[in-house]
XYZ file of C-alpha atoms in Angstrom:
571
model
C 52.091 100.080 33.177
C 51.560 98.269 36.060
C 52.966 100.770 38.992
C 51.984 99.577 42.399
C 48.320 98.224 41.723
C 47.991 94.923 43.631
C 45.466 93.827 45.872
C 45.282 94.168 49.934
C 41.788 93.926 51.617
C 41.034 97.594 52.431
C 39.500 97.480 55.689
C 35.972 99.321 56.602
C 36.247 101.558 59.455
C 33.245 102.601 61.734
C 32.394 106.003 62.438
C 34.092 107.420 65.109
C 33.228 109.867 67.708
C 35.322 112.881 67.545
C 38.737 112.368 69.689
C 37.998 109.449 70.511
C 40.776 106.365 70.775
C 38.949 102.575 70.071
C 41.332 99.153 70.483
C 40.053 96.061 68.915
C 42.377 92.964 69.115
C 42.833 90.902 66.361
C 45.176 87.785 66.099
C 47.928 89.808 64.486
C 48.164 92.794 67.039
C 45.387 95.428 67.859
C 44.378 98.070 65.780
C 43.686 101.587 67.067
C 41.450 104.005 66.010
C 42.317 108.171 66.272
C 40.880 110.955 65.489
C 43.712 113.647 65.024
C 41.663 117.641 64.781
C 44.218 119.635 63.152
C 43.566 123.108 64.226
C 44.737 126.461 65.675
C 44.795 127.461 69.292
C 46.532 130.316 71.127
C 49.458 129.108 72.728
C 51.570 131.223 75.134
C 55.153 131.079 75.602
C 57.819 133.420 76.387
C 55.121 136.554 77.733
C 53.650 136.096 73.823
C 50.140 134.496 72.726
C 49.491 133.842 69.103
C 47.613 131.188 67.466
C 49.882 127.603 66.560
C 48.407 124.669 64.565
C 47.775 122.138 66.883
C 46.346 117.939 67.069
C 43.500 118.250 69.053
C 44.726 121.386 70.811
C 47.718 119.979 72.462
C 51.282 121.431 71.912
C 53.238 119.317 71.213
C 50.395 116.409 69.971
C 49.016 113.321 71.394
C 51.582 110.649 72.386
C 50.673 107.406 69.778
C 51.587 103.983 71.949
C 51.149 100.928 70.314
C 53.480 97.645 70.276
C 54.942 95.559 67.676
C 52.498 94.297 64.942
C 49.416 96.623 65.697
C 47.595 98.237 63.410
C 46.287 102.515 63.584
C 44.244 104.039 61.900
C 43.927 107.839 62.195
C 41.468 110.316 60.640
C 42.799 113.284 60.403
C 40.700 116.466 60.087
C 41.836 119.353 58.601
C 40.440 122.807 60.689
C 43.328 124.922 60.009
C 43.566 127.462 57.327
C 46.479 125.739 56.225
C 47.149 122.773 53.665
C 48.254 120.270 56.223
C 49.628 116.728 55.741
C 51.076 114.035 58.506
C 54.219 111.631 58.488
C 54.544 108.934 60.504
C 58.287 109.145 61.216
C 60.163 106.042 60.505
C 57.736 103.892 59.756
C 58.137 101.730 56.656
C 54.947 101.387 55.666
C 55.005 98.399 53.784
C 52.928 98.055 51.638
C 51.230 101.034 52.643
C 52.870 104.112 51.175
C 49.679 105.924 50.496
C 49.817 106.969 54.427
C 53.641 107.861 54.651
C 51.945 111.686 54.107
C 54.911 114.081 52.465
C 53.126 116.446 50.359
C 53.102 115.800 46.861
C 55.087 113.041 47.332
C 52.710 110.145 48.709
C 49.681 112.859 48.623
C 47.996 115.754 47.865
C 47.397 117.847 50.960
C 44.674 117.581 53.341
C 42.874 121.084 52.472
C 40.778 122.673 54.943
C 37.692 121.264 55.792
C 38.573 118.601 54.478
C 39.793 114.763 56.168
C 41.723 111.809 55.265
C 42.343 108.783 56.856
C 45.989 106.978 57.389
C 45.673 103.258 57.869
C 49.347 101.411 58.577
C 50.390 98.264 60.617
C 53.434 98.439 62.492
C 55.861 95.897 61.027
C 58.832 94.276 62.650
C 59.464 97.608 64.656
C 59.922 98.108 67.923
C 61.122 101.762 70.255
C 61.208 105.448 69.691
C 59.928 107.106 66.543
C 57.591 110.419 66.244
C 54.848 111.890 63.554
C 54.819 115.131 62.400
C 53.311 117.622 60.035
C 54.886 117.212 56.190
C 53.808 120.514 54.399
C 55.006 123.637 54.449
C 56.955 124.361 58.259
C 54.296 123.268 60.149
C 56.138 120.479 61.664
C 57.434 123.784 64.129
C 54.524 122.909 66.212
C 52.460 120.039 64.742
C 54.467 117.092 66.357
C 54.055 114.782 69.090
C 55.951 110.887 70.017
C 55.206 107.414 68.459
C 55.910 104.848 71.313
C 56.387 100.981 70.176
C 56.581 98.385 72.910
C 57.058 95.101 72.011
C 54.851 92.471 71.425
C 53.177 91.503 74.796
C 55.002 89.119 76.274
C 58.594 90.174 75.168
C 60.991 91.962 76.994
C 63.179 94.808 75.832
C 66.669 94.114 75.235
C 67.837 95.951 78.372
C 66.889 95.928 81.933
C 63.161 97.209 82.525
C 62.597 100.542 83.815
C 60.522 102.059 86.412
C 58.913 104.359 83.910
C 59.233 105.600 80.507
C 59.008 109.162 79.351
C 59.096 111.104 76.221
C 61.256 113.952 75.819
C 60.284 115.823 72.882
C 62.787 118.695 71.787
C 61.828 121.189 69.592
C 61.941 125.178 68.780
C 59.303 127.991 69.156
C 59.084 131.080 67.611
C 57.021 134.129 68.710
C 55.497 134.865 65.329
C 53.553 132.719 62.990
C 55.628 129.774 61.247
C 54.466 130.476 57.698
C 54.902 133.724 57.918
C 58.206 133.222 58.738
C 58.630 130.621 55.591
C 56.558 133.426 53.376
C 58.747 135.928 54.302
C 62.489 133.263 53.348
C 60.314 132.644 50.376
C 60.275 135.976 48.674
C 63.561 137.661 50.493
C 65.323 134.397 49.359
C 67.611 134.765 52.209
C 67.792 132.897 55.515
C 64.609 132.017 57.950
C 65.032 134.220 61.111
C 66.310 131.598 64.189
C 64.224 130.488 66.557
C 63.352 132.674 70.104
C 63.751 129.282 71.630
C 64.162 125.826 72.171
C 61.584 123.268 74.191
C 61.231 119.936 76.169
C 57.618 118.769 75.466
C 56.412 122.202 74.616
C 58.010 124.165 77.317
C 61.304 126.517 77.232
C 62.262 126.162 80.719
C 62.850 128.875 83.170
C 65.825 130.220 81.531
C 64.090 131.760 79.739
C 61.261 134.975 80.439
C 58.017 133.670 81.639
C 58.393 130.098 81.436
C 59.009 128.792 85.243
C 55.564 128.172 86.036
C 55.642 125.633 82.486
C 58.744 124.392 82.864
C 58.607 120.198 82.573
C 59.211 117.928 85.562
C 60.133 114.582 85.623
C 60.254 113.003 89.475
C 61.798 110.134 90.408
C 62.205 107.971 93.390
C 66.153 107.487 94.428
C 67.465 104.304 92.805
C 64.670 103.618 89.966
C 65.726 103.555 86.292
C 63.925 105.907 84.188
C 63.602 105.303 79.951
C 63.722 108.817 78.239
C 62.972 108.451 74.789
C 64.655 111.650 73.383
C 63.553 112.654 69.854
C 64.807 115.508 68.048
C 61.735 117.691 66.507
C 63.557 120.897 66.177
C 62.983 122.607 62.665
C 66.507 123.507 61.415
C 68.607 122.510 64.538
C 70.693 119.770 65.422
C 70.685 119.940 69.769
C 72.980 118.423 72.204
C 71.219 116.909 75.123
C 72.108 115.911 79.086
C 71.085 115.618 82.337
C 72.979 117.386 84.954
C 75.385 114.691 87.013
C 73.455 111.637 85.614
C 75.253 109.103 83.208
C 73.134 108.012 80.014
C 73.183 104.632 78.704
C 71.945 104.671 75.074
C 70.144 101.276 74.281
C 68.372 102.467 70.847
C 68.461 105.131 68.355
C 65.521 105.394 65.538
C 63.618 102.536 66.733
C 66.481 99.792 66.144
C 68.021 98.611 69.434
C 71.787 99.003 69.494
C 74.602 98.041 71.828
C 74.585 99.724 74.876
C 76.949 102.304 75.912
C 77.028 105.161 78.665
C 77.779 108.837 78.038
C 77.226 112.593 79.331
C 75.717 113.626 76.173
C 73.805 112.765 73.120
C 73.707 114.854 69.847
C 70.086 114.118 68.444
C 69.520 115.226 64.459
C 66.357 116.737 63.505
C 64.069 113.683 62.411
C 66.468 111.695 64.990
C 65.169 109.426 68.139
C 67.758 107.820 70.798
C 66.787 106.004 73.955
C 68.418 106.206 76.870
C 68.444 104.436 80.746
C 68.885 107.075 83.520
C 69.396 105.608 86.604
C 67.949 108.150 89.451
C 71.356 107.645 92.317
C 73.107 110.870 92.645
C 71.943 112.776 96.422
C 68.755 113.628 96.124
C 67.826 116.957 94.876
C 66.771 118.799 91.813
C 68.914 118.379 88.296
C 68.401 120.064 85.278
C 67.730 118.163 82.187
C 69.289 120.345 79.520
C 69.418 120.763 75.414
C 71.444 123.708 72.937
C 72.410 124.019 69.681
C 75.093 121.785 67.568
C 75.746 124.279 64.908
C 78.305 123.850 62.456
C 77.627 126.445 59.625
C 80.568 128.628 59.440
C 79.054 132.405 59.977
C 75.229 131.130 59.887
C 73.616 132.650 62.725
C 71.883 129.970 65.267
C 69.448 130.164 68.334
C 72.174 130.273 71.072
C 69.850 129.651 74.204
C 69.673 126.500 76.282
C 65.912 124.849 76.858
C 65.711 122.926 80.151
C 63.435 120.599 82.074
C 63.757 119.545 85.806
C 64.628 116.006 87.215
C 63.244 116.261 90.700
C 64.278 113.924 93.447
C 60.699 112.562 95.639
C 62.927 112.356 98.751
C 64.504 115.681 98.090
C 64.442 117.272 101.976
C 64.476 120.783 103.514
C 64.375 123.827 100.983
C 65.945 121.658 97.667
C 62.663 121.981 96.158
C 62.524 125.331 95.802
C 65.801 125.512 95.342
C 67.414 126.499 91.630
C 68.144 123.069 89.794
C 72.150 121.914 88.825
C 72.513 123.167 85.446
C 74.767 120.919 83.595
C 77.458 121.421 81.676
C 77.053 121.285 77.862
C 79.144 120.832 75.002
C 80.470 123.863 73.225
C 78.089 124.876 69.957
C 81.093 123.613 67.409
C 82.152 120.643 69.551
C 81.856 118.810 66.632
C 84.590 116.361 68.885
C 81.594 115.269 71.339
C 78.791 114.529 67.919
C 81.389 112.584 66.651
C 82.461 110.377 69.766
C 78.911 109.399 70.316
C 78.037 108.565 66.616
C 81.186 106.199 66.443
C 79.888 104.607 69.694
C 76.512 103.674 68.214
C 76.490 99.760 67.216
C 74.117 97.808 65.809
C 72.593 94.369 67.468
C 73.363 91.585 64.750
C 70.397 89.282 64.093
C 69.704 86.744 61.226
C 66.607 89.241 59.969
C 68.933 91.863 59.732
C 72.351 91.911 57.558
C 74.771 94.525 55.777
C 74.072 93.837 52.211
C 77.637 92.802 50.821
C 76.819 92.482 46.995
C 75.684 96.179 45.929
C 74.183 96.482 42.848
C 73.745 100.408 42.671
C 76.616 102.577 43.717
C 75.451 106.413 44.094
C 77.265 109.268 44.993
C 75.404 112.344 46.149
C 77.216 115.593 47.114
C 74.397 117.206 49.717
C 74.813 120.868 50.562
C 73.723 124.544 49.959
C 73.886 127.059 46.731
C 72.872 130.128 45.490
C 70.725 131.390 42.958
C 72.222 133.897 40.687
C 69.491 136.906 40.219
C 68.879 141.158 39.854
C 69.593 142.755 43.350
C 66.641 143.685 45.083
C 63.886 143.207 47.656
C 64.092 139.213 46.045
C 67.955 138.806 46.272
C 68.493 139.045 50.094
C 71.086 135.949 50.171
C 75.043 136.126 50.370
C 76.093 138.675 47.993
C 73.070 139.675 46.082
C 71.761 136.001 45.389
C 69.184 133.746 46.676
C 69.918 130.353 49.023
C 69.281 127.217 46.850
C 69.948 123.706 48.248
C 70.668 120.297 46.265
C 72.004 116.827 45.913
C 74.439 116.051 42.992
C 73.232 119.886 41.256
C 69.854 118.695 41.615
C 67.415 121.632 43.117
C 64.407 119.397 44.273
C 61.177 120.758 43.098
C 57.588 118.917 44.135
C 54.748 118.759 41.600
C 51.913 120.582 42.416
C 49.340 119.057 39.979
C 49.720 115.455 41.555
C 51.783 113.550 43.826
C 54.918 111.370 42.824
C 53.639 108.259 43.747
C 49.787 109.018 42.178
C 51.896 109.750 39.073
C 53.123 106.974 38.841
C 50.278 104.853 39.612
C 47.867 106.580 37.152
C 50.922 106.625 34.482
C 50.388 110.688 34.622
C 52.896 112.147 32.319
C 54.626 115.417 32.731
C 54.995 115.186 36.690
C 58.697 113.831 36.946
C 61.485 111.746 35.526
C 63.896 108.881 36.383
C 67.439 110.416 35.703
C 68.514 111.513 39.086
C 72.302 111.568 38.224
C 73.748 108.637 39.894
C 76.926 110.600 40.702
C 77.740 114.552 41.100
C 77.781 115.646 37.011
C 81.055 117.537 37.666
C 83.797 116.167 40.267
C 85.469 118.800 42.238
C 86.457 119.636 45.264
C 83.767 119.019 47.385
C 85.120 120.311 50.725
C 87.199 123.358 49.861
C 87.303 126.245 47.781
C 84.705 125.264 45.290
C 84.722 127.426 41.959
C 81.879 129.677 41.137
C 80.570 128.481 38.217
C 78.974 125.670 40.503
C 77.408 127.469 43.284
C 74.031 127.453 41.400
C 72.010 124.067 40.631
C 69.949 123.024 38.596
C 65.736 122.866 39.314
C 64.242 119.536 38.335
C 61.469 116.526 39.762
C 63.973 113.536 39.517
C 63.465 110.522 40.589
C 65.910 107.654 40.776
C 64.616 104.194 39.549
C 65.469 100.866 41.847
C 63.850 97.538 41.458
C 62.675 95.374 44.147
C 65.152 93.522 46.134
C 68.096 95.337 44.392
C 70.851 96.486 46.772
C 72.224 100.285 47.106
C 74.937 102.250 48.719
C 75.182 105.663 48.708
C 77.912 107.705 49.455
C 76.802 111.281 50.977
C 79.161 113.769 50.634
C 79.224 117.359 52.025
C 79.712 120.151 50.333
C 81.116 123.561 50.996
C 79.441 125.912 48.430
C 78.236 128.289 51.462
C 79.834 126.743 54.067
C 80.659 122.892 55.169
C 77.467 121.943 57.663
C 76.068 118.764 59.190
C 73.056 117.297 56.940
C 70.663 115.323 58.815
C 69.070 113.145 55.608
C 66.411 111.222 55.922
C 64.619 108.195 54.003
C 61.436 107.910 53.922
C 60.155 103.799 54.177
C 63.627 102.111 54.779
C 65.591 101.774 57.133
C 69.390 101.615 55.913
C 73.151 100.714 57.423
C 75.934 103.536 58.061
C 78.600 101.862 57.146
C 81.401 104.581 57.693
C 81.409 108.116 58.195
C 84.311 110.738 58.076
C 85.874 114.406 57.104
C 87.061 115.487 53.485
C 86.835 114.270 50.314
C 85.752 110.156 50.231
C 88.557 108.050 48.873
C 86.813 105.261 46.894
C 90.424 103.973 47.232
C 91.027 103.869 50.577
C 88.238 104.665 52.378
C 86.064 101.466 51.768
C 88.986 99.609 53.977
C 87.085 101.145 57.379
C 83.654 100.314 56.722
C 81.902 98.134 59.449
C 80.131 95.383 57.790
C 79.655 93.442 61.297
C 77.885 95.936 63.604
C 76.892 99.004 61.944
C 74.380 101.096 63.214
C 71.332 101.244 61.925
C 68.665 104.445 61.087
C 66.331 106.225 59.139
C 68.171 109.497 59.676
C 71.859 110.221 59.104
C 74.017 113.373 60.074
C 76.429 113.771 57.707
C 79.328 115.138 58.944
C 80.200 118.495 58.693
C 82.654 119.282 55.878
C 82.774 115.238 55.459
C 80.961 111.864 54.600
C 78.655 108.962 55.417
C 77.897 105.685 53.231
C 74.946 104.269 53.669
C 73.759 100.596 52.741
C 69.844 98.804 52.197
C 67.810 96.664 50.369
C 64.724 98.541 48.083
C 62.429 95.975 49.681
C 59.292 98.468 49.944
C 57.743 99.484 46.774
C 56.463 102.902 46.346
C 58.069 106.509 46.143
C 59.921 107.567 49.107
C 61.531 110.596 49.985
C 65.202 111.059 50.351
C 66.135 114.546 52.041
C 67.643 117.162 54.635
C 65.235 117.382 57.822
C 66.204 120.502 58.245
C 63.041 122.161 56.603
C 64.806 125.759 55.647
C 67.616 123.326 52.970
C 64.196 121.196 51.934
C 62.057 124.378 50.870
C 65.284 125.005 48.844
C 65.864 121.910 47.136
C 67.508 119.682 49.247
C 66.164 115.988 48.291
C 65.498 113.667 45.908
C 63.240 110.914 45.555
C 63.859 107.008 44.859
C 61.126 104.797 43.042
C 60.964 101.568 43.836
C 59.255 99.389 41.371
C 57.249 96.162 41.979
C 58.686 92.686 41.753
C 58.636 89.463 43.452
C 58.252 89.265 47.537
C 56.156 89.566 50.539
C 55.761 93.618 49.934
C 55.868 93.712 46.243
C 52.086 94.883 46.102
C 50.219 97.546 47.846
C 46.590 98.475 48.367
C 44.851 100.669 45.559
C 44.898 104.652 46.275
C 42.256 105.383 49.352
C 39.106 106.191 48.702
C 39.300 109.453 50.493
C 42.915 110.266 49.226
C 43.374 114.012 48.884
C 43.633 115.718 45.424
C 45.792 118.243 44.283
């Protein structure tokens, strides 16, 4: 068996100092160097201190910016008392999926004390992606932006901004994150919510004790400012705006799109979009602003709004001090205003990137939540005496623990998974409505589905309502892929293939399937490896909900990747 053995120089690496950040150019881009200290640090928020995990003490983590065709290389250093692993967000990693970092998928986990070092080149990308802890919840705080400029000497697609600044969205909860996931674990019911939502680390002074923190962005009347929004949240899709200011989206994901203007974005955990604020309302302070999408029918949600504070320079007489314009924010179900901007999003067409027309795998996967059938008691704490399962197509994910996928299947290990991921659901029902009883509980299994390089694949991702009909942010791990159509219901293979968009179609690495509906995705399996295929929100992935495709070797300019590290984690 040959698996993914081929042969890529491995490059040497100096010793670095600790924290330190080294450039060296080299005729293909630069490559930087990063030490990344993964440890705890008390953190307060909300009149609370307890101890996070942290990168190099900051909350959220150090801001990567590189451009198109560097290289990084980051040693990461494990000082928690935590298994820890990091994913580099929508990168493809070609040829490199040893660093894509999803325990026991791509790795074992970084254990403490110990280190390992992630060595990718940035490929053909350009805009807004993030990294983030991929083990256990500890993405909840171990997060931070991943900025790609392009290549020095070209422009962005768009007119150039003043300034560019991250806007990093995410939850916090006053008690300890795996405590929390110990605790959904063993009750088998639902994680408590969050106590909050952030902008770069900081509720905003809705909320108790967070004024003094609250983030500031200030701006000169008349300048165009580039927030690059990304979604970090654990479990929670947000709606985001700035008080009286117009938006114009120019990328979402890292892919440039079309531009359009709007009040609002919805942003999907694991999501990115870029957006042009131009600073000409009078000048005074504005709230930036960010709540909860929810869609779960009876699933209870953080209901509290996180804000930040766009703050006019030439702002005169008492404005400074005064209270900020709060805007005015969608509705928690206005599933209306998610789906107006997702329909607006277009791609660019280019000759590097087309729709794949001829499809040579067709998959259907149903995606949604399930139960468990089990003994009441202090372990049956879910819906009526059960415990929450997740799936696609009946599937129940489960991850090795005795070696990851993609080591599997580079040292030919037996007994770690299999390649019959069911292509379609095994039983055709009802998807959306009243679905019978005797499939509300899946099936537990390591399945992976087998693609060979270059072959095409669409997938059709359904929603389910087992639970309840809910929007399923999926993510896929080293691709990039097309949404081709979305919609509500049941998909019609008969007549629903008439509306997809094979011109313009946006392109991402994370989709939101629409509540109680559908989204068909197209792209090409040109990146060996094993790559993950799942919900980003991390309370439906700790029960079940993903898959993984492997992508076997063949004949182009990725088909072979470097040997295992030498300092690659084991299990």
């Amino acid at each position: 068996m040959q698996g993914l053995k081929g042969g890529l120089l491995l490059i040497s690496i100096a010793a670095l100092l600790s924290f330190s950040v080294v450039t060296f150019a080299h005729p293909a881009g630069e490559t930087h160097y990063h030490d990344f200290v993964i440890e705890a640090k008390p953190v307060k928020r909300l009149c609370r201190t307890h101890n996070i995990i942290t990168v190099n003490g900051k909350f959220p983590g150090p801001t990567l910016n590189v451009r198109n065709g560097d290289t990084l290389v980051i040693k990461a250093t494990n000082r928690a008392r935590y298994n820890v692993t990091l994913h580099w967000h929508g990168i493809r990693q070609l040829g490199t999926p040893w660093a894509d970092g999803p325990e026991y998928v791509t790795q074992c986990p970084i254990q403490p004390g110990a280190t390992y070092t992630y060595r990718f080149t940035i490929i053909n990308q350009e805009g807004t992606l993030w990294w983030h802890a991929h083990s256990k919840w500890l993405r909840a705080t171990v997060y931070g932006a991943l900025v790609i400029r392009p290549k020095v000497g070209s422009p962005y697609p768009f007119p150039q901004p003043t300034r560019e600044v991250p806007i990093v969205l995410g939850e916090w909860w006053n008690r300890d994150i795996i405590s929390i996931l110990r605790q959904t674990i063993f009750t088998g019911a639902a994680p408590n919510v969050s106590d909050a939502y952030t902008i770069n680390g900081q509720p905003g002074d809705l909320y108790p004790c967070s004024s003094k923190g609250t983030f500031k962005i200030h701006v000169n009347s008349g300048e165009t400012v580039l927030l690059r929004v990304i979604n970090a949240a654990l479990n929670q899709q947000l709606f985001f705006t700035v008080a009286n200011h117009q938006l114009t989206v120019v990328a979402a994901d890292a892919v440039y799109h079309k531009q359009f203007a709007t009040r609002v974005i919805m942003v999907g955990p694991g999501q990115t979009t870029d957006v042009l604020l131009t600073a000409n309302q009078p000048p005074a302070r504005y709230y930036m602003a960010a709540r909860a999408y929810a869609t779960a029918q009876n699933a209870p949600f953080d209901n509290t709004t996180t804000t930040a504070i766009l703050e006019y320079n030439t702002a005169t007489g008492g404005s400074s001090a005064s209270r900020p314009l709060l805007p005015q924010l969608p509705a928690f179900n206005d599933t209306n205003t998610a789906t107006v901007f997702e329909n607006q999003l277009r791609s660019i067409p280019s000759v590097e990137s087309k729709v794949p027309l001829k499809i040579d795998h067709s998959l259907f996967f149903t995606v949604g939540l399930g139960f468990v059938n089990c003994n009441p008691g202090p372990r049956c704490q879910g819906p009526n005496n059960t415990r929450f399962a997740a799936s696609m197509n009946n599937v129940s994910f489960v991850l090795p623990r005795r070696a990851s996928l993609l080591q599997a299947y580079y040292n030919n290990i037996p007994g770690i998974f299999t390649t019959d991921f069911p292509p379609v659901p095994p039983v055709q029902f009802n998807y959306t409505g009243n679905v019978p009883r005797a499939l509300w509980q899946p099936r537990f299994g390591t399945k992976l589905y087998k693609l060979k390089f270059g072959e095409t694949v669409q997938i059709v991702l359904q929603d389910t309502g087992i639970f309840s009909t809910e929007d399923h942010p999926i993510h896929l791990h080293g691709y990039h892929f097309y949404v081709v159509a979305q919609g509500f219901g049941n998909f019609n293979p008969q007549t629903d293939p008439q509306r997809f968009n094979l011109f313009d179609p946006p392109s991402r690495n994370t989709i939101d399937v629409p509540v109680g509906g559908w989204a068909v995705i197209r792209f090409v399996a040109d990146n060996p490896g094993v790559w993950l295929f799942h919900c980003h929100i991390d309370a439906h992935l700790a029960w079940g909900l993903g898959m993984a495709f492997l992508v076997e070797n063949g004949i182009g300019e990725y088909e072979t990747v470097t040997p295992p590290p030498a300092d690659l984690p084991r299990c």
